[in-house]
Short mmCIF file of C-alpha atoms and ligand atoms in Angstrom, two decimals:
data_model
loop_
_atom_site.label_atom_id
_atom_site.label_comp_id
_atom_site.label_asym_id
_atom_site.label_seq_id
_atom_site.Cartn_x
_atom_site.Cartn_y
_atom_site.Cartn_z
CA MET A 282 7.23 14.56 -17.65
CA SER A 283 9.30 13.19 -14.79
CA ALA A 284 13.03 13.20 -15.40
CA LYS A 285 16.16 12.11 -13.59
CA THR A 286 18.99 13.21 -15.80
CA ILE A 287 18.68 16.27 -18.02
CA ILE A 288 21.20 17.67 -20.47
CA ILE A 289 20.81 21.45 -20.63
CA THR A 290 22.65 22.93 -23.61
CA GLY A 291 23.96 26.51 -23.48
CA GLY A 292 23.84 26.47 -19.68
CA ALA A 293 26.79 28.86 -19.35
CA GLY A 294 24.99 31.61 -21.28
CA PHE A 295 22.57 34.27 -20.07
CA ILE A 296 19.23 32.42 -19.94
CA GLY A 297 20.81 28.96 -19.75
CA SER A 298 22.62 29.81 -16.50
CA HIS A 299 19.32 30.87 -14.90
CA VAL A 300 17.65 27.66 -16.11
CA VAL A 301 20.53 25.50 -14.81
CA ARG A 302 20.46 27.30 -11.44
CA ARG A 303 16.71 26.81 -11.13
CA PHE A 304 16.80 23.08 -11.96
CA VAL A 305 19.87 22.34 -9.79
CA THR A 306 18.35 24.06 -6.76
CA GLN A 307 14.66 23.14 -7.19
CA TYR A 308 15.25 19.49 -8.09
CA PRO A 309 18.12 18.07 -6.00
CA GLU A 310 16.99 14.58 -7.05
CA TYR A 311 17.80 15.33 -10.73
CA THR A 312 21.26 15.29 -12.30
CA ILE A 313 21.78 18.39 -14.44
CA VAL A 314 24.45 18.14 -17.15
CA ASN A 315 25.39 21.51 -18.62
CA LEU A 316 26.72 21.04 -22.19
CA ASP A 317 28.32 24.26 -23.41
CA LYS A 318 31.05 25.16 -25.91
CA LEU A 319 31.97 28.30 -23.95
CA THR A 320 31.90 30.68 -26.89
CA TYR A 321 32.42 34.41 -26.18
CA ALA A 322 28.88 34.34 -24.69
CA GLY A 323 29.41 31.36 -22.39
CA ASN A 324 30.90 32.03 -18.98
CA LEU A 325 31.29 29.56 -16.12
CA ALA A 326 31.44 32.49 -13.70
CA ASN A 327 27.67 32.72 -14.30
CA LEU A 328 27.29 29.49 -12.31
CA LYS A 329 29.82 29.97 -9.51
CA ASP A 330 27.18 29.73 -6.79
CA ILE A 331 26.03 26.24 -7.83
CA GLU A 332 29.14 24.72 -9.47
CA ALA A 333 29.91 22.54 -6.45
CA ALA A 334 26.36 21.15 -6.13
CA PRO A 335 26.44 17.32 -6.15
CA ASN A 336 23.70 17.14 -8.83
CA TYR A 337 25.50 19.49 -11.27
CA LYS A 338 27.98 18.45 -14.00
CA PHE A 339 29.65 20.58 -16.65
CA GLU A 340 30.74 19.18 -20.04
CA LYS A 341 32.56 21.44 -22.50
CA GLY A 342 31.74 20.61 -26.11
CA ASP A 343 30.10 21.58 -29.37
CA ILE A 344 26.52 20.54 -30.17
CA CYS A 345 27.59 20.20 -33.84
CA ASP A 346 30.09 17.44 -32.92
CA THR A 347 28.13 14.20 -33.40
CA SER A 348 30.62 11.83 -31.77
CA PHE A 349 30.98 14.08 -28.73
CA VAL A 350 27.21 14.33 -28.29
CA GLU A 351 26.83 10.54 -28.78
CA GLN A 352 29.47 9.89 -26.16
CA LEU A 353 27.67 12.23 -23.74
CA PHE A 354 24.37 10.38 -24.28
CA GLU A 355 26.21 7.07 -23.74
CA GLN A 356 27.80 8.34 -20.52
CA TYR A 357 24.76 10.03 -18.90
CA LYS A 358 21.79 8.23 -20.53
CA PRO A 359 19.71 11.45 -20.26
CA ASP A 360 15.94 11.28 -19.84
CA ALA A 361 15.58 14.70 -21.46
CA VAL A 362 17.30 17.58 -23.23
CA ILE A 363 16.50 21.25 -22.66
CA HIS A 364 18.13 22.97 -25.62
CA LEU A 365 19.23 26.60 -25.29
CA ALA A 366 22.68 26.61 -26.94
CA ALA A 367 22.65 29.07 -29.82
CA GLU A 368 24.29 32.03 -31.43
CA SER A 369 21.84 34.63 -30.10
CA HIS A 370 22.80 38.15 -31.21
CA VAL A 371 20.99 39.58 -34.25
CA ASP A 372 23.78 42.05 -35.15
CA ARG A 373 26.39 39.27 -35.22
CA SER A 374 24.08 37.22 -37.49
CA ILE A 375 24.08 40.09 -39.99
CA THR A 376 27.90 40.02 -40.07
CA ASP A 377 28.45 36.24 -39.88
CA PRO A 378 25.29 34.33 -40.91
CA LEU A 379 27.06 30.98 -41.37
CA ASP A 380 27.98 30.76 -37.68
CA PHE A 381 24.23 30.91 -36.99
CA VAL A 382 23.41 28.21 -39.55
CA MET A 383 26.06 25.96 -37.98
CA THR A 384 25.08 26.18 -34.32
CA ASN A 385 21.38 26.99 -34.54
CA VAL A 386 20.44 24.68 -37.43
CA VAL A 387 23.15 22.01 -37.77
CA GLY A 388 23.73 21.88 -33.99
CA THR A 389 20.01 21.45 -33.27
CA VAL A 390 19.62 18.71 -35.89
CA THR A 391 22.75 16.97 -34.55
CA LEU A 392 21.22 16.88 -31.06
CA LEU A 393 17.85 15.71 -32.40
CA ASN A 394 19.48 12.94 -34.39
CA VAL A 395 21.58 11.61 -31.52
CA ALA A 396 18.49 11.73 -29.26
CA LYS A 397 16.40 9.92 -31.91
CA ASN A 398 18.88 7.05 -32.06
CA ALA A 399 19.55 6.86 -28.31
CA TRP A 400 15.87 7.00 -27.28
CA LYS A 401 14.49 4.71 -30.03
CA GLY A 402 11.67 2.47 -28.74
CA ALA A 403 11.10 4.68 -25.69
CA TYR A 404 10.19 8.11 -27.07
CA ASP A 405 7.28 8.37 -24.61
CA GLN A 406 9.78 8.31 -21.73
CA HIS A 407 12.12 11.01 -23.09
CA ARG A 408 11.58 14.66 -23.85
CA PHE A 409 13.34 17.13 -26.20
CA TYR A 410 12.52 20.72 -25.17
CA HIS A 411 13.62 23.38 -27.65
CA VAL A 412 13.92 26.98 -26.42
CA SER A 413 13.13 29.44 -29.20
CA THR A 414 12.30 33.07 -29.80
CA ASP A 415 9.38 35.30 -30.80
CA GLU A 416 11.57 36.64 -33.65
CA VAL A 417 10.54 33.65 -35.81
CA TYR A 418 7.15 35.36 -36.28
CA GLY A 419 8.72 38.41 -37.97
CA THR A 420 7.42 41.86 -37.17
CA LEU A 421 4.14 43.44 -36.07
CA GLY A 422 2.65 46.80 -37.06
CA GLU A 423 1.17 49.19 -34.49
CA VAL A 424 -1.40 46.62 -33.26
CA GLY A 425 -1.79 42.86 -32.75
CA MET A 426 0.23 40.20 -30.95
CA PHE A 427 2.06 37.01 -31.83
CA GLU A 428 0.02 33.89 -31.08
CA GLU A 429 1.20 30.28 -31.31
CA THR A 430 -0.65 30.02 -34.64
CA THR A 431 0.98 33.12 -36.20
CA ALA A 432 2.76 32.17 -39.45
CA TYR A 433 6.56 32.17 -39.36
CA ASP A 434 8.08 35.15 -41.20
CA PRO A 435 11.69 35.61 -40.02
CA HIS A 436 13.78 38.50 -41.36
CA SER A 437 17.27 38.36 -39.85
CA PRO A 438 19.75 35.51 -40.37
CA TYR A 439 19.39 34.87 -36.59
CA SER A 440 15.60 34.53 -36.70
CA ALA A 441 15.75 32.52 -39.95
CA SER A 442 18.13 30.06 -38.27
CA LYS A 443 15.89 29.77 -35.18
CA ALA A 444 12.80 29.31 -37.40
CA SER A 445 14.60 26.55 -39.27
CA SER A 446 15.55 24.81 -36.02
CA ASP A 447 11.91 25.01 -34.81
CA HIS A 448 10.77 23.35 -38.06
CA PHE A 449 13.29 20.53 -37.58
CA VAL A 450 12.11 19.94 -34.01
CA ARG A 451 8.50 19.66 -35.22
CA ALA A 452 9.63 17.38 -38.07
CA TYR A 453 11.27 14.98 -35.56
CA HIS A 454 8.04 14.92 -33.55
CA ASP A 455 5.79 14.41 -36.57
CA THR A 456 8.05 11.96 -38.44
CA TYR A 457 9.61 9.81 -35.72
CA GLY A 458 7.12 10.32 -32.88
CA MET A 459 9.67 11.92 -30.54
CA ASP A 460 8.30 13.83 -27.54
CA CYS A 461 9.21 17.41 -28.51
CA VAL A 462 8.06 20.70 -27.00
CA ILE A 463 8.89 24.26 -28.14
CA SER A 464 8.55 27.65 -26.46
CA ASN A 465 8.94 31.04 -28.16
CA CYS A 466 9.87 33.83 -25.77
CA SER A 467 10.15 37.61 -26.01
CA ASN A 468 13.20 39.73 -25.01
CA ASN A 469 14.73 38.75 -21.66
CA TYR A 470 16.56 41.05 -19.25
CA GLY A 471 18.28 40.49 -15.91
CA SER A 472 21.65 39.55 -14.42
CA HIS A 473 24.45 37.85 -16.42
CA HIS A 474 23.19 39.31 -19.73
CA PHE A 475 26.10 39.75 -22.16
CA PRO A 476 26.73 43.49 -22.66
CA GLU A 477 26.30 43.44 -26.44
CA LYS A 478 22.48 43.47 -25.97
CA LEU A 479 20.59 46.76 -25.52
CA ILE A 480 20.00 46.84 -21.73
CA PRO A 481 23.37 45.63 -20.39
CA LEU A 482 25.28 47.53 -23.10
CA SER A 483 23.49 50.74 -22.09
CA ILE A 484 24.07 50.15 -18.35
CA ASN A 485 27.78 49.63 -19.03
CA ASN A 486 28.03 52.71 -21.26
CA ILE A 487 26.11 54.96 -18.87
CA LYS A 488 28.37 53.83 -16.04
CA ASN A 489 31.45 54.66 -18.12
CA ASN A 490 30.04 57.92 -19.56
CA LYS A 491 30.10 56.51 -23.09
CA PRO A 492 27.48 57.21 -25.81
CA ILE A 493 24.31 55.04 -25.69
CA PRO A 494 23.83 53.90 -29.31
CA ILE A 495 20.15 53.96 -30.35
CA TYR A 496 19.42 52.39 -33.73
CA GLY A 497 17.32 54.49 -36.14
CA LYS A 498 14.80 56.68 -34.31
CA GLY A 499 14.50 54.41 -31.27
CA GLU A 500 10.88 53.67 -32.15
CA ASN A 501 11.17 49.89 -32.33
CA VAL A 502 9.16 48.08 -29.68
CA ARG A 503 10.19 45.01 -27.66
CA ASP A 504 8.26 43.05 -24.99
CA TRP A 505 10.58 42.60 -21.99
CA LEU A 506 10.49 39.67 -19.56
CA PHE A 507 12.62 39.17 -16.43
CA VAL A 508 14.93 36.21 -17.07
CA GLU A 509 13.98 34.38 -13.86
CA ASP A 510 10.34 34.46 -14.98
CA HIS A 511 11.45 32.85 -18.26
CA ALA A 512 13.35 30.12 -16.36
CA ARG A 513 10.20 29.45 -14.30
CA ALA A 514 8.11 29.23 -17.49
CA ILE A 515 10.59 26.70 -18.93
CA ASP A 516 10.30 24.66 -15.72
CA VAL A 517 6.48 24.64 -15.96
CA ILE A 518 6.40 23.81 -19.68
CA PHE A 519 9.06 21.11 -19.33
CA HIS A 520 7.11 19.30 -16.63
CA LYS A 521 3.50 19.92 -17.73
CA ALA A 522 3.22 20.45 -21.51
CA ALA A 523 1.73 17.75 -23.70
CA THR A 524 3.96 16.28 -26.39
CA GLY A 525 4.14 18.22 -29.66
CA THR A 526 2.92 21.48 -28.12
CA THR A 527 4.20 25.04 -28.47
CA TYR A 528 3.85 27.88 -25.96
CA ASN A 529 4.52 31.60 -26.33
CA ILE A 530 6.16 33.27 -23.31
CA GLY A 531 6.07 37.05 -22.83
CA GLY A 532 6.01 39.83 -20.30
CA HIS A 533 2.96 41.85 -21.46
CA ASN A 534 5.48 44.64 -21.14
CA GLU A 535 6.01 46.55 -24.38
CA TRP A 536 8.50 49.41 -24.53
CA LYS A 537 9.74 51.65 -27.34
CA ASN A 538 13.54 51.46 -27.19
CA ILE A 539 13.91 55.20 -26.61
CA ASP A 540 11.37 55.22 -23.74
CA LEU A 541 13.08 52.25 -22.12
CA ILE A 542 16.46 53.97 -22.36
CA HIS A 543 15.06 57.14 -20.77
CA LEU A 544 13.71 55.06 -17.87
CA LEU A 545 17.06 53.29 -17.53
CA CYS A 546 18.93 56.61 -17.57
CA SER A 547 16.74 57.89 -14.77
CA VAL A 548 17.37 54.74 -12.65
CA MET A 549 21.10 55.07 -13.33
CA ASP A 550 21.10 58.78 -12.37
CA LYS A 551 19.67 57.83 -8.97
CA LYS A 552 22.01 54.88 -8.43
CA LEU A 553 25.13 56.82 -9.46
CA GLY A 554 24.15 59.97 -7.58
CA ARG A 555 23.95 61.99 -10.79
CA GLU A 556 21.60 64.88 -11.43
CA GLU A 557 18.31 63.78 -13.11
CA GLY A 558 18.79 64.05 -16.90
CA GLU A 559 22.59 63.69 -16.77
CA SER A 560 22.80 60.13 -18.20
CA ALA A 561 20.20 60.84 -20.92
CA LYS A 562 22.69 63.30 -22.46
CA LEU A 563 24.64 60.19 -23.57
CA ILE A 564 21.83 59.06 -25.93
CA THR A 565 23.20 58.99 -29.47
CA TYR A 566 21.21 58.03 -32.56
CA VAL A 567 23.20 55.73 -34.88
CA THR A 568 22.61 53.95 -38.21
CA ASP A 569 19.66 51.57 -38.00
CA ARG A 570 20.05 47.78 -37.92
CA ALA A 571 19.51 46.28 -41.39
CA GLY A 572 16.07 44.64 -41.66
CA HIS A 573 15.18 45.93 -38.17
CA ASP A 574 11.84 44.43 -37.02
CA LEU A 575 9.53 47.22 -35.84
CA ARG A 576 7.54 45.60 -33.05
CA TYR A 577 7.31 42.33 -31.09
CA ALA A 578 4.49 41.55 -28.66
CA ILE A 579 3.59 38.17 -27.24
CA ASP A 580 0.15 36.85 -26.43
CA ALA A 581 0.90 34.36 -23.62
CA THR A 582 -2.76 33.52 -22.89
CA LYS A 583 -2.33 29.83 -23.77
CA LEU A 584 0.46 29.40 -21.20
CA LYS A 585 -1.60 31.15 -18.53
CA GLU A 586 -4.83 29.29 -19.20
CA GLU A 587 -3.40 25.80 -19.77
CA LEU A 588 -0.40 25.69 -17.42
CA GLY A 589 -1.04 28.59 -15.00
CA TRP A 590 2.14 30.60 -15.68
CA GLU A 591 2.22 34.40 -15.48
CA PRO A 592 5.10 36.89 -15.20
CA SER A 593 5.73 37.73 -11.54
CA LEU A 594 7.80 40.90 -11.57
CA GLN A 595 6.91 44.50 -12.48
CA PHE A 596 9.35 46.03 -14.98
CA ALA A 597 10.41 48.95 -12.73
CA GLU A 598 11.45 46.50 -10.01
CA GLY A 599 13.14 44.08 -12.43
CA LEU A 600 15.10 46.89 -14.08
CA GLU A 601 16.27 48.24 -10.72
CA ARG A 602 17.37 44.76 -9.62
CA THR A 603 19.24 44.38 -12.92
CA VAL A 604 21.04 47.72 -12.54
CA ASP A 605 21.96 46.85 -8.94
CA TRP A 606 23.44 43.53 -10.08
CA TYR A 607 25.62 45.17 -12.77
CA LEU A 608 26.86 47.87 -10.40
CA ALA A 609 27.72 45.23 -7.78
CA ASN A 610 29.48 42.92 -10.27
CA GLU A 611 32.09 45.12 -11.86
CA GLU A 612 34.63 42.30 -12.09
CA TRP A 613 32.19 40.11 -14.10
CA LEU A 614 31.54 43.05 -16.44
CA ASN A 615 35.22 43.86 -16.90
CA ASN A 616 36.06 40.23 -17.63
CA VAL A 617 33.44 39.82 -20.33
CA THR A 618 34.12 43.18 -21.98
CA SER A 619 37.84 42.58 -22.44
CA GLY A 620 39.59 40.91 -25.36
CA ALA A 621 37.50 39.60 -28.26
CA TYR A 622 34.41 41.57 -27.25
CA GLN A 623 36.38 44.81 -27.43
CA GLN A 624 37.23 44.03 -31.08
CA TYR A 625 33.56 43.27 -31.88
CA TYR A 626 32.50 46.56 -30.24
CA GLU A 627 34.97 48.62 -32.29
CA ASN A 628 33.68 47.05 -35.54
CA GLN A 629 29.96 47.31 -34.68
CA TYR A 630 29.92 50.95 -33.59
CA LYS A 631 32.68 52.46 -35.76
CA ALA A 632 31.77 55.96 -36.89
P1 NAD B 52 23.65 33.49 -24.98
O1 NAD B 52 24.27 33.94 -26.26
O2 NAD B 52 23.78 34.31 -23.76
O3 NAD B 52 24.20 32.03 -24.62
C1 NAD B 52 24.34 31.00 -25.59
C2 NAD B 52 25.12 29.87 -24.94
O4 NAD B 52 25.24 28.81 -25.90
C3 NAD B 52 26.54 30.26 -24.54
O5 NAD B 52 26.85 29.75 -23.25
C4 NAD B 52 27.42 29.60 -25.58
O6 NAD B 52 28.71 29.25 -25.12
C5 NAD B 52 26.59 28.37 -25.93
N1 NAD B 52 26.87 27.85 -27.29
C6 NAD B 52 26.91 28.58 -28.44
N2 NAD B 52 27.23 27.79 -29.47
C7 NAD B 52 27.38 26.53 -28.98
C8 NAD B 52 27.69 25.28 -29.56
N3 NAD B 52 27.93 25.16 -30.87
N4 NAD B 52 27.73 24.18 -28.77
C9 NAD B 52 27.51 24.29 -27.42
N5 NAD B 52 27.24 25.47 -26.81
C10 NAD B 52 27.15 26.58 -27.59
O7 NAD B 52 22.11 33.23 -25.34
P2 NAD B 52 20.80 33.54 -24.49
O8 NAD B 52 20.42 34.94 -24.71
O9 NAD B 52 20.97 33.01 -23.15
O10 NAD B 52 19.75 32.65 -25.29
C11 NAD B 52 19.58 31.27 -24.98
C12 NAD B 52 18.52 30.68 -25.89
O11 NAD B 52 17.28 31.36 -25.70
C13 NAD B 52 18.85 30.80 -27.37
O12 NAD B 52 18.42 29.62 -28.00
C14 NAD B 52 18.03 32.00 -27.83
O13 NAD B 52 17.68 31.87 -29.20
C15 NAD B 52 16.81 31.87 -26.94
N6 NAD B 52 16.12 33.14 -26.63
C16 NAD B 52 16.82 34.22 -26.15
C17 NAD B 52 16.13 35.37 -25.79
C18 NAD B 52 16.84 36.58 -25.22
O14 NAD B 52 16.21 37.62 -25.00
N7 NAD B 52 18.15 36.52 -24.94
C19 NAD B 52 14.73 35.43 -25.94
C20 NAD B 52 14.06 34.31 -26.46
C21 NAD B 52 14.76 33.17 -26.78
O1 DAU B 53 12.85 38.79 -29.02
C1 DAU B 53 13.72 37.83 -28.52
C2 DAU B 53 15.13 38.13 -28.95
O2 DAU B 53 15.56 39.26 -28.18
C3 DAU B 53 16.09 36.97 -28.76
O3 DAU B 53 15.69 35.90 -29.58
C4 DAU B 53 17.52 37.38 -29.09
O4 DAU B 53 18.41 36.32 -28.82
C5 DAU B 53 17.88 38.58 -28.23
O5 DAU B 53 19.18 39.04 -28.55
C6 DAU B 53 16.87 39.69 -28.41
O6 DAU B 53 16.96 40.25 -29.75
P1 DAU B 53 16.86 41.83 -30.03
O7 DAU B 53 17.50 42.11 -31.33
O8 DAU B 53 15.48 42.31 -29.82
O9 DAU B 53 17.76 42.37 -28.78
P2 DAU B 53 18.87 43.53 -28.71
O10 DAU B 53 19.16 43.74 -27.26
O11 DAU B 53 20.00 43.27 -29.63
O12 DAU B 53 18.07 44.79 -29.25
C7 DAU B 53 16.89 45.26 -28.60
C8 DAU B 53 16.39 46.47 -29.38
O13 DAU B 53 17.33 47.54 -29.19
C9 DAU B 53 16.31 46.24 -30.88
O14 DAU B 53 15.20 46.98 -31.39
C10 DAU B 53 17.61 46.84 -31.42
C11 DAU B 53 17.89 47.97 -30.44
N1 DAU B 53 19.32 48.28 -30.20
C12 DAU B 53 20.17 47.25 -29.89
C13 DAU B 53 21.51 47.49 -29.65
C14 DAU B 53 22.45 46.35 -29.35
C15 DAU B 53 19.77 49.60 -30.26
O15 DAU B 53 18.99 50.53 -30.50
N2 DAU B 53 21.10 49.84 -30.00
C16 DAU B 53 22.00 48.84 -29.72
O16 DAU B 53 23.21 49.13 -29.55
#
């Protein structure tokens, strides 16, 4: 795929901002249009370093708004869409499932439909890349890994909405012949991660001497990937994947939540000059997440063998870089944890 103008949705969020930064800096000949509604999770401060780049444009809007999206296609005549905009937090989906149906399902179909009409007659020259999650596959037991052929079995409203959007993307490929590609990635970590998710929430709480809430017994397993490795995988898949294909992306880096938090506490003890074991005293077991998937693990062999991508960073180094970023960016953290997020936090972790 060679592209000139790409609309990246959700570019002000955690992963989206890393993808936008990568494309703006690696491909100065492209125009990158960041379409983002700026929900609580979207933050233009995530892109401060590249906002003045001549090949970067920001457009505030909602992917569910057909006339807005049509007007954007009319204005920019994009060669491709890389779609990341979503409601992304599982706990919020348990409280407000309809928000997830709106953005993740209706928003995705709105984008697909506008693209279908705008690109009619030239589908082979346009690409729709949908960024999805490993959570669509459901949960694993003690052994095994998710492969691209694993049957979908989502459990949370979030994963059900992402599974639905994946099905619609495939339907637009199979029915209309659009050039669509999907990737399903494991848990990301790194800078600019909103502090409602396990790693940044724990860093923030450890720093402020607040309890670290561990759901259930802390035995759930996630496969963690450094966000810049994910952005590089998206770059590779966007440019090299054949139409209609799906790739799993993962870190080959499984951690039980409680073991990960112990490692994080030890890194934080060193960084904050605390005695070893001090931060771990903050670990607090709380009520488990409803429908909590036990284990995710990604088999990313297809991506390695067909397109040559592999994760580049060891977890210990990635985690240390992440902690350093949060400790150096106190203002960013304070800004995103004020206001509406404070209200969400009180409700989520009330005794
Ligand atoms: P995020 O919540 O940090 O960011 C989502 C972005 O989408 C925000 O900037 C928000 O303002 C924007 N957005 C939300 N609703 C919108 C709407 N209706 N119209 C336009 N913009 C809207 O999410 P993230 O963690 O960066 O995840 C990005 C994508 O990657 C999502 O599709 C998610 O399902 C997928 N994913 C995330 C992970 C992970 O570990 N975070 C792993 C695999 C896949
Ligand atoms: O697997 C990919 C998915 O990873 C993405 O699709 C989602 O968008 C992303 O949010 C993430 O989902 P998780 O639910 O796995 O991430 P979260 O950080 O919310 O939780 C990680 C694990 O930690 C999970 O087992 C729940 C647990 N947890 C989470 C929080 C917020 C706790 O024990 N305590 C907490 O306070």
